[in-house]
CSV table of C-alpha atoms in Angstrom, one decimal:
chain,number,residue,atom,x,y,z
A,1,MET,CA,3.6,-9.8,17.3
A,2,ASN,CA,2.8,-9.6,14.1
A,3,PHE,CA,0.8,-13.1,14.6
A,4,ILE,CA,-1.3,-11.5,17.5
A,5,TRP,CA,-2.1,-8.4,15.1
A,6,TYR,CA,-3.0,-10.5,12.4
A,7,LEU,CA,-5.0,-12.5,14.6
A,8,LEU,CA,-6.9,-9.7,15.8
A,9,TRP,CA,-8.0,-8.2,12.8
A,10,PHE,CA,-8.7,-11.5,11.3
A,11,VAL,CA,-11.0,-12.1,14.1
A,12,VAL,CA,-12.7,-8.5,13.7
A,13,ALA,CA,-12.8,-9.3,10.0
A,14,VAL,CA,-14.6,-12.6,10.0
A,15,SER,CA,-16.7,-11.7,13.1
A,16,LEU,CA,-18.3,-8.9,11.2
A,17,LEU,CA,-18.7,-10.3,7.8
A,18,VAL,CA,-20.4,-13.5,9.3
A,19,THR,CA,-22.6,-11.7,11.7
A,20,VAL,CA,-23.9,-9.4,8.5
A,21,HIS,CA,-24.5,-12.4,6.9
A,22,GLU,CA,-26.5,-14.3,9.2
A,23,PHE,CA,-28.4,-11.0,10.2
A,24,GLY,CA,-29.8,-11.1,6.8
A,25,HIS,CA,-31.1,-14.6,7.4
A,26,PHE,CA,-32.6,-13.5,10.8
A,27,TRP,CA,-34.3,-10.0,9.5
A,28,VAL,CA,-35.8,-11.5,6.4
A,29,ALA,CA,-37.2,-14.4,8.3
A,30,ARG,CA,-38.9,-12.6,10.6
A,31,GLN,CA,-40.5,-10.1,8.3
A,32,LEU,CA,-41.7,-13.3,6.3
A,33,GLY,CA,-43.1,-14.8,10.0
A,34,PHE,CA,-40.8,-17.7,10.3
A,35,LYS,CA,-40.2,-18.2,14.2
A,36,VAL,CA,-36.5,-17.5,15.2
A,37,LEU,CA,-35.6,-18.9,18.3
A,38,ARG,CA,-31.9,-17.8,18.4
A,39,PHE,CA,-29.6,-15.2,16.9
A,40,SER,CA,-26.0,-15.6,18.1
A,41,VAL,CA,-23.1,-13.5,17.6
A,42,GLY,CA,-20.0,-16.2,17.6
A,43,PHE,CA,-20.1,-19.9,18.8
A,44,GLY,CA,-19.7,-22.1,22.0
A,45,ARG,CA,-20.9,-21.0,25.4
A,46,PRO,CA,-23.0,-18.0,25.7
A,47,LEU,CA,-20.9,-15.0,27.5
A,48,LEU,CA,-24.5,-12.8,27.4
A,49,LYS,CA,-27.8,-13.6,26.6
A,50,LYS,CA,-30.9,-11.7,26.5
A,51,VAL,CA,-34.6,-13.3,25.7
A,52,ALA,CA,-37.0,-10.5,24.2
A,53,GLY,CA,-39.9,-10.0,22.1
A,54,ALA,CA,-43.2,-12.0,21.4
A,55,ASP,CA,-41.4,-15.1,20.2
A,56,GLN,CA,-39.0,-15.2,23.1
A,57,THR,CA,-36.0,-15.1,20.7
A,58,GLU,CA,-32.5,-15.4,22.1
A,59,TYR,CA,-30.3,-13.0,21.5
A,60,VAL,CA,-26.4,-14.5,22.6
A,61,ILE,CA,-22.8,-13.5,22.6
A,62,ALA,CA,-20.8,-16.4,22.4
A,63,ALA,CA,-17.2,-17.3,23.7
A,64,ILE,CA,-15.7,-17.9,20.1
A,65,PRO,CA,-15.7,-14.6,18.2
A,66,LEU,CA,-15.5,-16.5,14.8
A,67,GLY,CA,-19.0,-15.6,12.8
A,68,GLY,CA,-22.6,-16.5,14.5
A,69,TYR,CA,-25.7,-18.2,13.3
A,70,VAL,CA,-29.3,-18.1,13.4
A,71,LYS,CA,-31.7,-21.0,14.5
A,72,LEU,CA,-35.1,-21.0,13.3
A,73,LEU,CA,-38.0,-23.2,14.4
A,74,ASP,CA,-37.5,-26.7,12.8
A,75,GLU,CA,-39.6,-30.0,13.1
A,76,ARG,CA,-36.7,-31.9,11.7
A,77,GLU,CA,-34.8,-30.5,14.7
A,78,GLY,CA,-37.2,-31.8,17.4
A,79,PRO,CA,-41.2,-31.9,18.4
A,80,VAL,CA,-42.8,-28.5,17.7
A,81,PRO,CA,-45.7,-27.2,19.4
A,82,PRO,CA,-48.9,-27.6,17.3
A,83,GLU,CA,-49.6,-23.8,17.3
A,84,ASP,CA,-46.1,-22.8,16.1
A,85,LEU,CA,-46.2,-25.3,13.0
A,86,ALA,CA,-47.2,-22.8,10.5
A,87,ARG,CA,-44.1,-21.0,11.5
A,88,SER,CA,-41.5,-23.6,11.0
A,89,PHE,CA,-38.9,-23.7,8.4
A,90,THR,CA,-40.5,-26.7,6.8
A,91,ARG,CA,-44.0,-25.7,6.6
A,92,ARG,CA,-43.4,-22.1,4.8
A,93,PRO,CA,-43.7,-22.1,1.3
A,94,PRO,CA,-40.7,-22.8,-0.6
A,95,TRP,CA,-40.6,-19.4,-2.1
A,96,GLN,CA,-40.0,-17.7,1.4
A,97,ARG,CA,-37.5,-20.4,2.4
A,98,ILE,CA,-35.3,-19.4,-0.9
A,99,VAL,CA,-35.8,-15.8,0.0
A,100,VAL,CA,-34.3,-16.3,3.5
A,101,LEU,CA,-31.8,-18.3,2.2
A,102,LEU,CA,-30.7,-15.8,-0.4
A,103,ALA,CA,-30.8,-12.9,2.2
A,104,GLY,CA,-27.4,-14.1,3.9
A,105,PRO,CA,-25.2,-13.7,0.9
A,106,GLY,CA,-27.4,-10.9,-0.3
A,107,PHE,CA,-27.0,-8.8,2.7
A,108,ASN,CA,-23.1,-9.3,2.5
A,109,ILE,CA,-23.2,-7.8,-1.1
A,110,LEU,CA,-25.4,-5.1,0.5
A,111,PHE,CA,-22.8,-4.4,3.0
A,112,ALA,CA,-20.0,-4.1,0.4
A,113,ILE,CA,-22.0,-2.1,-1.8
A,114,LEU,CA,-22.9,0.7,1.2
A,115,VAL,CA,-19.4,0.8,2.6
A,116,LEU,CA,-17.8,1.3,-1.1
A,117,TRP,CA,-20.8,4.1,-1.2
A,118,GLY,CA,-19.4,5.7,2.0
A,119,MET,CA,-15.7,5.6,0.6
A,120,PHE,CA,-16.7,7.0,-2.8
A,121,TRP,CA,-19.3,9.7,-1.4
A,122,ALA,CA,-16.3,11.3,1.2
A,123,ASN,CA,-13.4,10.5,-1.2
A,124,GLY,CA,-14.5,10.5,-4.5
A,125,GLU,CA,-13.0,8.4,-7.3
A,126,THR,CA,-9.3,8.7,-7.9
A,127,GLU,CA,-7.5,6.4,-10.7
A,128,ILE,CA,-4.3,6.1,-11.6
A,129,ARG,CA,-3.4,6.5,-15.3
A,130,PRO,CA,-2.2,3.4,-16.7
A,131,LEU,CA,1.3,4.5,-18.4
A,132,VAL,CA,3.6,1.7,-19.3
A,133,GLY,CA,7.0,1.5,-17.5
A,134,ASP,CA,10.0,-0.6,-18.1
A,135,VAL,CA,9.5,-3.3,-20.9
A,136,VAL,CA,11.5,-6.3,-20.7
A,137,GLN,CA,13.1,-7.0,-24.2
A,138,GLY,CA,12.1,-10.3,-26.1
A,139,SER,CA,9.1,-10.5,-23.7
A,140,VAL,CA,5.3,-11.2,-24.7
A,141,ALA,CA,4.8,-7.1,-24.2
A,142,ASP,CA,7.7,-6.2,-26.0
A,143,ARG,CA,7.1,-8.7,-29.3
A,144,ALA,CA,3.4,-7.1,-29.2
A,145,GLY,CA,5.1,-3.8,-29.6
A,146,LEU,CA,4.4,-2.1,-26.4
A,147,ARG,CA,6.7,0.8,-25.5
A,148,SER,CA,7.6,2.6,-22.4
A,149,GLY,CA,5.4,5.7,-22.2
A,150,ASP,CA,2.6,4.2,-24.0
A,151,GLU,CA,-0.9,4.8,-22.1
A,152,ILE,CA,-3.5,1.9,-22.2
A,153,ILE,CA,-6.8,3.0,-23.1
A,154,ALA,CA,-9.0,-0.3,-23.7
A,155,ILE,CA,-8.6,-4.0,-23.4
A,156,ASN,CA,-10.4,-6.1,-25.7
A,157,GLY,CA,-12.7,-3.3,-26.9
A,158,THR,CA,-13.5,-2.2,-23.2
A,159,PRO,CA,-12.1,1.2,-21.9
A,160,VAL,CA,-10.1,1.0,-18.9
A,161,ALA,CA,-10.2,4.2,-16.2
A,162,GLY,CA,-6.9,3.1,-14.5
A,163,GLN,CA,-4.3,0.6,-13.4
A,164,ARG,CA,-7.0,-1.6,-11.4
A,165,ASP,CA,-9.0,-2.1,-14.6
A,166,VAL,CA,-6.1,-2.9,-16.4
A,167,VAL,CA,-4.9,-5.7,-14.1
A,168,PHE,CA,-8.4,-7.2,-13.7
A,169,GLY,CA,-8.8,-6.9,-17.7
A,170,LEU,CA,-5.7,-8.8,-18.5
A,171,LEU,CA,-6.0,-11.2,-15.6
A,172,ASP,CA,-9.5,-12.0,-17.5
A,173,ALA,CA,-8.0,-12.2,-21.0
A,174,MET,CA,-4.9,-14.3,-20.0
A,175,SER,CA,-7.1,-17.1,-18.3
A,176,GLY,CA,-9.5,-17.0,-21.0
A,177,GLN,CA,-8.3,-17.3,-24.6
A,178,GLY,CA,-4.8,-15.7,-24.0
A,179,GLU,CA,-5.1,-12.7,-25.9
A,180,ALA,CA,-5.4,-9.1,-25.0
A,181,LEU,CA,-5.8,-6.5,-27.6
A,182,LEU,CA,-4.4,-3.2,-26.2
A,183,ALA,CA,-5.7,0.2,-27.6
A,184,VAL,CA,-2.9,2.5,-26.3
A,185,HIS,CA,-1.5,6.3,-26.9
A,186,GLY,CA,1.9,6.5,-27.8
A,187,HIS,CA,4.6,9.5,-26.7
A,188,ALA,CA,3.0,11.9,-29.3
A,189,GLY,CA,-0.4,11.0,-28.5
A,190,GLU,CA,-0.5,8.6,-31.6
A,191,ALA,CA,-3.1,5.9,-31.5
A,192,ARG,CA,-2.0,2.2,-32.1
A,193,THR,CA,-2.9,-1.5,-30.8
A,194,ALA,CA,-0.6,-4.1,-29.4
A,195,THR,CA,-1.7,-7.5,-29.1
A,196,LEU,CA,-0.5,-9.7,-26.0
A,197,ALA,CA,-1.0,-13.3,-27.1
A,198,VAL,CA,0.0,-15.8,-25.2
A,199,ALA,CA,-0.8,-19.4,-26.9
A,200,ASN,CA,0.6,-21.9,-24.5
A,201,SER,CA,-2.3,-23.0,-22.1
A,202,ALA,CA,0.4,-24.0,-19.4
A,203,GLU,CA,1.8,-20.7,-19.8
A,204,ARG,CA,-1.7,-18.8,-19.6
A,205,ARG,CA,-2.4,-20.6,-16.3
A,206,ARG,CA,1.2,-19.6,-14.8
A,207,LEU,CA,0.2,-16.0,-15.6
A,208,THR,CA,-2.6,-16.2,-13.3
A,209,GLU,CA,-0.5,-17.3,-10.2
A,210,PRO,CA,-0.1,-14.5,-7.7
A,211,ALA,CA,2.3,-11.8,-8.6
A,212,GLU,CA,3.1,-13.6,-11.9
A,213,LEU,CA,1.0,-11.6,-14.4
A,214,PHE,CA,3.0,-8.7,-15.1
A,215,LYS,CA,6.5,-10.4,-14.5
A,216,GLY,CA,4.8,-13.3,-17.1
A,217,LEU,CA,3.9,-10.3,-19.8
A,218,GLY,CA,7.2,-8.3,-19.2
A,219,PHE,CA,6.1,-4.9,-18.6
A,220,GLU,CA,5.5,-2.6,-15.4
A,221,PHE,CA,3.5,0.0,-14.8
A,222,TRP,CA,5.3,3.4,-15.0
A,223,GLU,CA,6.5,4.9,-11.4
A,224,PRO,CA,7.9,8.1,-10.7
A,225,THR,CA,12.1,7.9,-10.2
A,226,VAL,CA,12.9,7.7,-6.4
A,227,PRO,CA,16.6,8.8,-6.0
A,228,ALA,CA,18.8,6.0,-4.1
A,229,VAL,CA,19.4,7.9,-1.2
A,230,LEU,CA,18.9,6.8,2.4
A,231,GLY,CA,16.3,8.4,4.7
A,232,ARG,CA,16.0,6.4,8.1
A,233,VAL,CA,18.6,3.8,8.8
A,234,LEU,CA,16.7,1.6,11.5
A,235,PRO,CA,19.0,0.9,14.4
A,236,ASP,CA,20.5,-2.5,14.5
A,237,GLY,CA,19.4,-3.3,11.4
A,238,PRO,CA,21.9,-4.9,8.6
A,239,ALA,CA,22.7,-1.4,7.2
A,240,ALA,CA,23.1,0.3,10.3
A,241,ARG,CA,25.4,-2.7,11.4
A,242,ALA,CA,27.3,-2.2,8.2
A,243,GLY,CA,27.8,1.5,9.2
A,244,LEU,CA,25.6,3.1,6.6
A,245,LYS,CA,24.0,6.2,7.6
A,246,SER,CA,20.9,8.7,6.5
A,247,GLY,CA,22.1,10.7,3.4
A,248,ASP,CA,24.2,7.9,2.0
A,249,GLU,CA,23.5,7.3,-1.9
A,250,ILE,CA,23.6,3.5,-3.1
A,251,THR,CA,25.4,3.8,-6.5
A,252,ALA,CA,26.0,-0.2,-7.0
A,253,ILE,CA,25.5,-3.4,-5.2
A,254,ASP,CA,28.1,-6.3,-5.7
A,255,GLY,CA,29.7,-3.9,-8.7
A,256,ALA,CA,26.2,-3.7,-10.6
A,257,PRO,CA,24.7,-0.4,-10.9
A,258,VAL,CA,21.8,0.9,-9.5
A,259,ARG,CA,19.7,4.0,-10.7
A,260,ASN,CA,17.2,4.5,-8.2
A,261,PHE,CA,15.7,3.0,-4.9
A,262,HIS,CA,13.5,0.7,-6.8
A,263,ASP,CA,16.5,-0.9,-8.2
A,264,VAL,CA,17.7,-1.3,-4.2
A,265,ILE,CA,14.8,-2.9,-3.1
A,266,ALA,CA,14.8,-5.4,-6.3
A,267,ARG,CA,18.4,-6.6,-5.2
A,268,VAL,CA,18.0,-7.1,-2.0
A,269,ALA,CA,14.6,-8.5,-2.0
A,270,GLY,CA,15.6,-11.6,-3.9
A,271,ARG,CA,18.8,-12.4,-1.4
A,272,PRO,CA,17.7,-12.9,2.0
A,273,GLY,CA,20.6,-14.2,4.2
A,274,ALA,CA,23.2,-13.4,1.5
A,275,ALA,CA,26.4,-10.9,2.1
A,276,ILE,CA,26.4,-8.0,-0.2
A,277,THR,CA,28.8,-5.4,-1.1
A,278,VAL,CA,27.0,-2.0,-1.2
A,279,HIS,CA,28.8,1.0,-3.0
A,280,TYR,CA,27.7,4.4,-1.8
A,281,LEU,CA,28.5,8.2,-1.9
A,282,ARG,CA,29.2,10.0,1.4
A,283,ASP,CA,29.9,13.8,1.2
A,284,GLY,CA,31.1,13.5,-2.3
A,285,ALA,CA,33.5,10.5,-1.4
A,286,GLN,CA,33.0,6.5,-2.5
A,287,PHE,CA,32.9,3.9,-0.1
A,288,ASP,CA,31.7,0.2,-0.1
A,289,THR,CA,30.7,-2.0,2.8
A,290,ARG,CA,29.5,-5.6,3.4
A,291,VAL,CA,26.1,-6.0,4.3
A,292,VAL,CA,24.4,-9.3,5.6
A,293,VAL,CA,20.6,-9.0,4.2
A,294,ALA,CA,17.9,-10.1,6.6
A,295,GLY,CA,15.0,-12.1,5.8
A,296,GLU,CA,11.4,-10.9,6.4
A,297,ARG,CA,8.2,-12.9,5.5
A,298,VAL,CA,5.7,-10.7,3.2
A,299,GLU,CA,2.4,-12.3,1.9
A,300,GLY,CA,4.3,-15.9,2.7
A,301,LYS,CA,7.3,-15.3,0.6
A,302,LEU,CA,10.9,-14.8,2.4
A,303,VAL,CA,12.0,-11.4,1.3
A,304,GLY,CA,15.5,-9.7,1.9
A,305,ARG,CA,15.6,-6.1,3.8
A,306,ILE,CA,18.7,-4.1,5.1
A,307,ARG,CA,16.0,-2.2,6.9
A,308,VAL,CA,16.4,1.6,5.4
A,309,THR,CA,13.9,3.9,3.9
A,310,THR,CA,14.0,6.2,1.1
A,311,ALA,CA,14.8,9.9,1.6
A,312,SER,CA,12.1,11.0,-0.6
A,313,THR,CA,8.6,10.5,-0.2
A,314,VAL,CA,6.9,8.9,-3.4
A,315,LYS,CA,4.3,11.1,-4.6
A,316,LEU,CA,2.7,10.4,-7.8
A,317,PRO,CA,2.3,13.6,-10.1
A,318,ASP,CA,-1.1,15.1,-10.6
A,319,SER,CA,-0.6,14.3,-14.1
A,320,LEU,CA,-0.9,10.9,-13.6
A,321,LEU,CA,-4.1,11.2,-11.5
A,322,THR,CA,-7.6,11.6,-12.4
A,323,HIS,CA,-9.9,12.4,-9.4
A,324,THR,CA,-13.7,12.2,-9.7
A,325,ASP,CA,-15.9,14.1,-6.9
A,326,LEU,CA,-19.4,12.2,-6.7
A,327,THR,CA,-22.6,12.9,-5.7
A,328,PRO,CA,-24.6,10.6,-3.1
A,329,LEU,CA,-26.5,9.2,-5.9
A,330,ALA,CA,-23.7,8.9,-8.1
A,331,ALA,CA,-21.3,7.5,-5.7
A,332,LEU,CA,-24.3,4.8,-4.8
A,333,GLY,CA,-24.4,3.6,-8.5
A,334,ARG,CA,-20.7,3.4,-8.8
A,335,ALA,CA,-20.6,1.3,-5.8
A,336,ALA,CA,-23.1,-1.1,-6.9
A,337,GLY,CA,-21.5,-1.1,-10.5
A,338,GLU,CA,-18.2,-1.6,-8.5
A,339,ALA,CA,-19.6,-4.6,-6.6
A,340,GLU,CA,-21.1,-6.0,-9.6
A,341,SER,CA,-18.2,-6.0,-11.7
A,342,MET,CA,-16.1,-7.3,-9.0
A,343,THR,CA,-18.4,-10.6,-8.3
A,344,VAL,CA,-19.1,-11.1,-12.1
A,345,LEU,CA,-15.2,-11.2,-12.3
A,346,GLN,CA,-14.8,-13.3,-9.3
A,347,GLY,CA,-17.6,-15.9,-10.7
A,348,ARG,CA,-15.6,-16.1,-14.1
A,349,LEU,CA,-12.3,-16.8,-12.5
A,350,PHE,CA,-13.5,-19.4,-10.1
A,351,TRP,CA,-15.5,-21.3,-13.0
A,352,ARG,CA,-11.9,-21.1,-15.0
A,353,MET,CA,-10.3,-22.3,-11.7
A,354,LEU,CA,-12.5,-25.3,-11.9
A,355,ILE,CA,-11.7,-26.0,-15.5
A,356,GLY,CA,-8.0,-26.0,-15.0
A,357,GLN,CA,-7.6,-22.2,-16.7
A,358,VAL,CA,-6.6,-20.4,-13.6
A,359,SER,CA,-4.1,-21.7,-11.2
A,360,LEU,CA,-5.2,-23.3,-7.6
A,361,LYS,CA,-2.5,-21.2,-5.9
A,362,ASN,CA,-5.0,-18.2,-6.0
A,363,LEU,CA,-7.4,-20.0,-3.4
A,364,SER,CA,-6.4,-18.4,0.1
A,365,GLY,CA,-7.1,-20.1,3.3
A,366,PRO,CA,-7.2,-18.6,6.9
A,367,LEU,CA,-3.5,-17.7,7.5
A,368,SER,CA,-3.2,-15.6,4.0
A,369,ILE,CA,-6.5,-14.0,5.0
A,370,ALA,CA,-5.7,-13.0,8.3
A,371,GLU,CA,-2.1,-11.7,6.8
A,372,TYR,CA,-4.1,-9.7,4.7
A,373,ALA,CA,-6.3,-8.4,7.6
A,374,GLY,CA,-3.7,-7.5,9.6
A,375,GLU,CA,-1.8,-5.6,6.7
A,376,SER,CA,-4.6,-3.6,5.6
A,377,ALA,CA,-5.4,-2.6,9.1
A,378,GLN,CA,-1.6,-1.6,9.5
A,379,ALA,CA,-2.1,0.4,6.2
A,380,GLY,CA,-5.1,2.5,7.4
A,381,ILE,CA,-8.6,2.6,7.5
A,382,ALA,CA,-9.5,3.0,3.9
A,383,PRO,CA,-7.3,-0.4,2.9
A,384,PHE,CA,-9.1,-2.4,5.8
A,385,LEU,CA,-12.3,-1.0,4.2
A,386,GLY,CA,-11.6,-2.4,0.7
A,387,PHE,CA,-10.1,-5.7,2.3
A,388,LEU,CA,-13.9,-5.9,4.1
A,389,VAL,CA,-15.3,-5.2,0.8
A,390,LEU,CA,-13.3,-7.9,-1.2
A,391,ILE,CA,-13.9,-10.7,1.9
A,392,SER,CA,-17.8,-9.6,2.1
A,393,LEU,CA,-18.4,-10.1,-2.0
A,394,SER,CA,-16.3,-13.2,-1.8
A,395,LEU,CA,-18.5,-14.5,0.9
A,396,GLY,CA,-21.5,-13.7,-0.5
A,397,PHE,CA,-20.4,-15.5,-4.2
A,398,LEU,CA,-19.0,-18.4,-2.3
A,399,ASN,CA,-22.4,-19.3,-0.5
A,400,LEU,CA,-24.4,-19.2,-3.6
A,401,LEU,CA,-22.5,-22.1,-4.9
A,402,PRO,CA,-24.8,-25.2,-5.6
A,403,VAL,CA,-22.8,-27.0,-2.8
A,404,PRO,CA,-25.3,-28.6,-0.5
A,405,ILE,CA,-24.0,-27.7,2.9
A,406,LEU,CA,-24.1,-23.9,1.4
A,407,ASP,CA,-26.9,-21.4,1.1
A,408,GLY,CA,-27.0,-22.1,-2.7
A,409,GLY,CA,-27.1,-25.8,-2.4
A,410,GLN,CA,-30.1,-25.3,0.1
A,411,ILE,CA,-31.9,-23.2,-2.4
A,412,VAL,CA,-31.4,-25.9,-5.0
A,413,PHE,CA,-33.1,-28.4,-2.5
A,414,GLN,CA,-36.1,-25.9,-1.8
A,415,LEU,CA,-36.2,-25.3,-5.9
A,416,VAL,CA,-36.6,-28.9,-6.4
A,417,GLU,CA,-39.2,-29.4,-3.8
A,418,TRP,CA,-41.2,-26.3,-5.2
A,419,LEU,CA,-41.0,-27.9,-8.7
A,420,LYS,CA,-42.0,-31.9,-7.5
A,421,GLY,CA,-44.4,-30.7,-4.8
A,422,THR,CA,-43.0,-32.9,-2.2
A,423,PRO,CA,-39.4,-32.5,-0.2
A,424,LEU,CA,-36.5,-34.5,-1.2
A,425,SER,CA,-36.2,-37.6,0.6
A,426,GLU,CA,-34.3,-37.5,3.7
A,427,ARG,CA,-31.5,-40.0,2.1
A,428,THR,CA,-31.1,-37.7,-0.8
A,429,GLN,CA,-30.5,-34.8,1.5
A,430,VAL,CA,-28.3,-36.7,3.6
A,431,LEU,CA,-26.0,-37.7,0.6
A,432,GLY,CA,-26.1,-34.1,-0.6
A,433,GLN,CA,-24.5,-32.8,2.9
A,434,GLN,CA,-22.0,-35.5,2.9
A,435,VAL,CA,-21.0,-34.8,-0.9
A,436,GLY,CA,-21.3,-30.9,0.0
A,437,ILE,CA,-18.7,-31.5,3.3
A,438,ALA,CA,-16.1,-33.4,1.1
A,439,LEU,CA,-16.2,-30.9,-1.5
A,440,LEU,CA,-15.7,-27.8,1.2
A,441,VAL,CA,-13.0,-30.1,3.0
A,442,LEU,CA,-11.2,-30.7,-0.3
A,443,LEU,CA,-11.2,-26.7,-0.9
A,444,MET,CA,-10.3,-25.9,2.3
A,445,GLY,CA,-7.3,-28.5,2.0
A,446,VAL,CA,-6.1,-26.7,-1.4
A,447,ALA,CA,-6.7,-23.4,0.6
A,448,LEU,CA,-4.7,-24.3,3.4
A,449,PHE,CA,-2.0,-26.2,1.3
A,450,ASN,CA,-1.5,-22.7,-0.6
A,451,ASP,CA,-1.1,-20.9,2.8
A,452,ILE,CA,1.7,-23.3,4.0
A,453,ALA,CA,3.3,-23.1,0.8
A,454,ARG,CA,3.5,-19.8,1.0
A,455,GLN,CA,5.1,-19.6,4.3
A,456,LEU,CA,7.8,-22.3,3.5
A,457,ASN,CA,8.1,-20.3,-0.2
């Protein structure tokens, strides 16, 4: 069932974002006088087709809903009537061809900005203050003098507004020089600095692997304490089969005390398939029971579950949140700034991945993207829109890379032709296409390997 759900939302996301991309090429090409032969949503056999306009452009909805394409008049693909030669792609000025090629990635970035604008305008901006929670003794954070209750104010001189800024700032710092100078406010409001330093390059690269940054640095953000009292106990789940009921308070697992529900999750998550002894209180009396932990795949990892929920709703205190309502103009500026900073960071991390400073495990293939699409859609409209923003910005960025088969590579070809005054030889273009295909196959192979490794982990 999960597979069908993930596949559905993966198709929705890919179809929407690739159609946005191709519409950018289509719209700009028409504005500049190129002759557009076809605009197709999807690939393969046409399901619906309409011919319209002075150019008799075909508008198609095709059978395979994984994107789309635009077909421009191009004499490299066959004979062109003499009266249409001036509107062929190869006969238009190089600068116009470049603008058409830029339009696809540009529309992906514009789409992300518009979605962010709507979200900021409707909901304002809410940030979670970056308060430090538990600090692991002897860890990088502990040696730097970071303490539970500290609030992070800036990283390497750049102010941070909330937890997400801290995540991005630490990832940027650790994948670069491996040093992050944190400006913090302590319990009493005193200002001081803490320098997180990781000298070993292999260790820095490990920190860039998914879910390894805070684990490797040795601290977490502060979260409200949630009592280890059971809310719903799912029927036929491991806890229900062991006799646990709603209202039971878990006090220990395998004899080790638990302080809160987070401890319960942590102890159970790492033991899929294992039998554990759960100690609990019911009506003031102490009991224990044997529970066989079930396994569930979460983001490709097998995670232990006993199928219970907490009795308390986790709600962040108002003191931990900062909310700003934004005017339409302010929301637009915030959206543009957010898209810019995310794209710049993406470019920086991608370059560092190429030179070996960032782990290749960050590359996600279709399996992981489908999983993220389904999980974000299940979480609600806002998380799914946030997912679309990230993927749209990624699609725009990747298509600008100077790889011949992508828009960026084609732009390079057009720039060379513009500068030298004549087109590149057919042999050079074919060689470029072959190199581009090889690079993409290599990239996709690594991403698919990561997907399979996550599923088998």
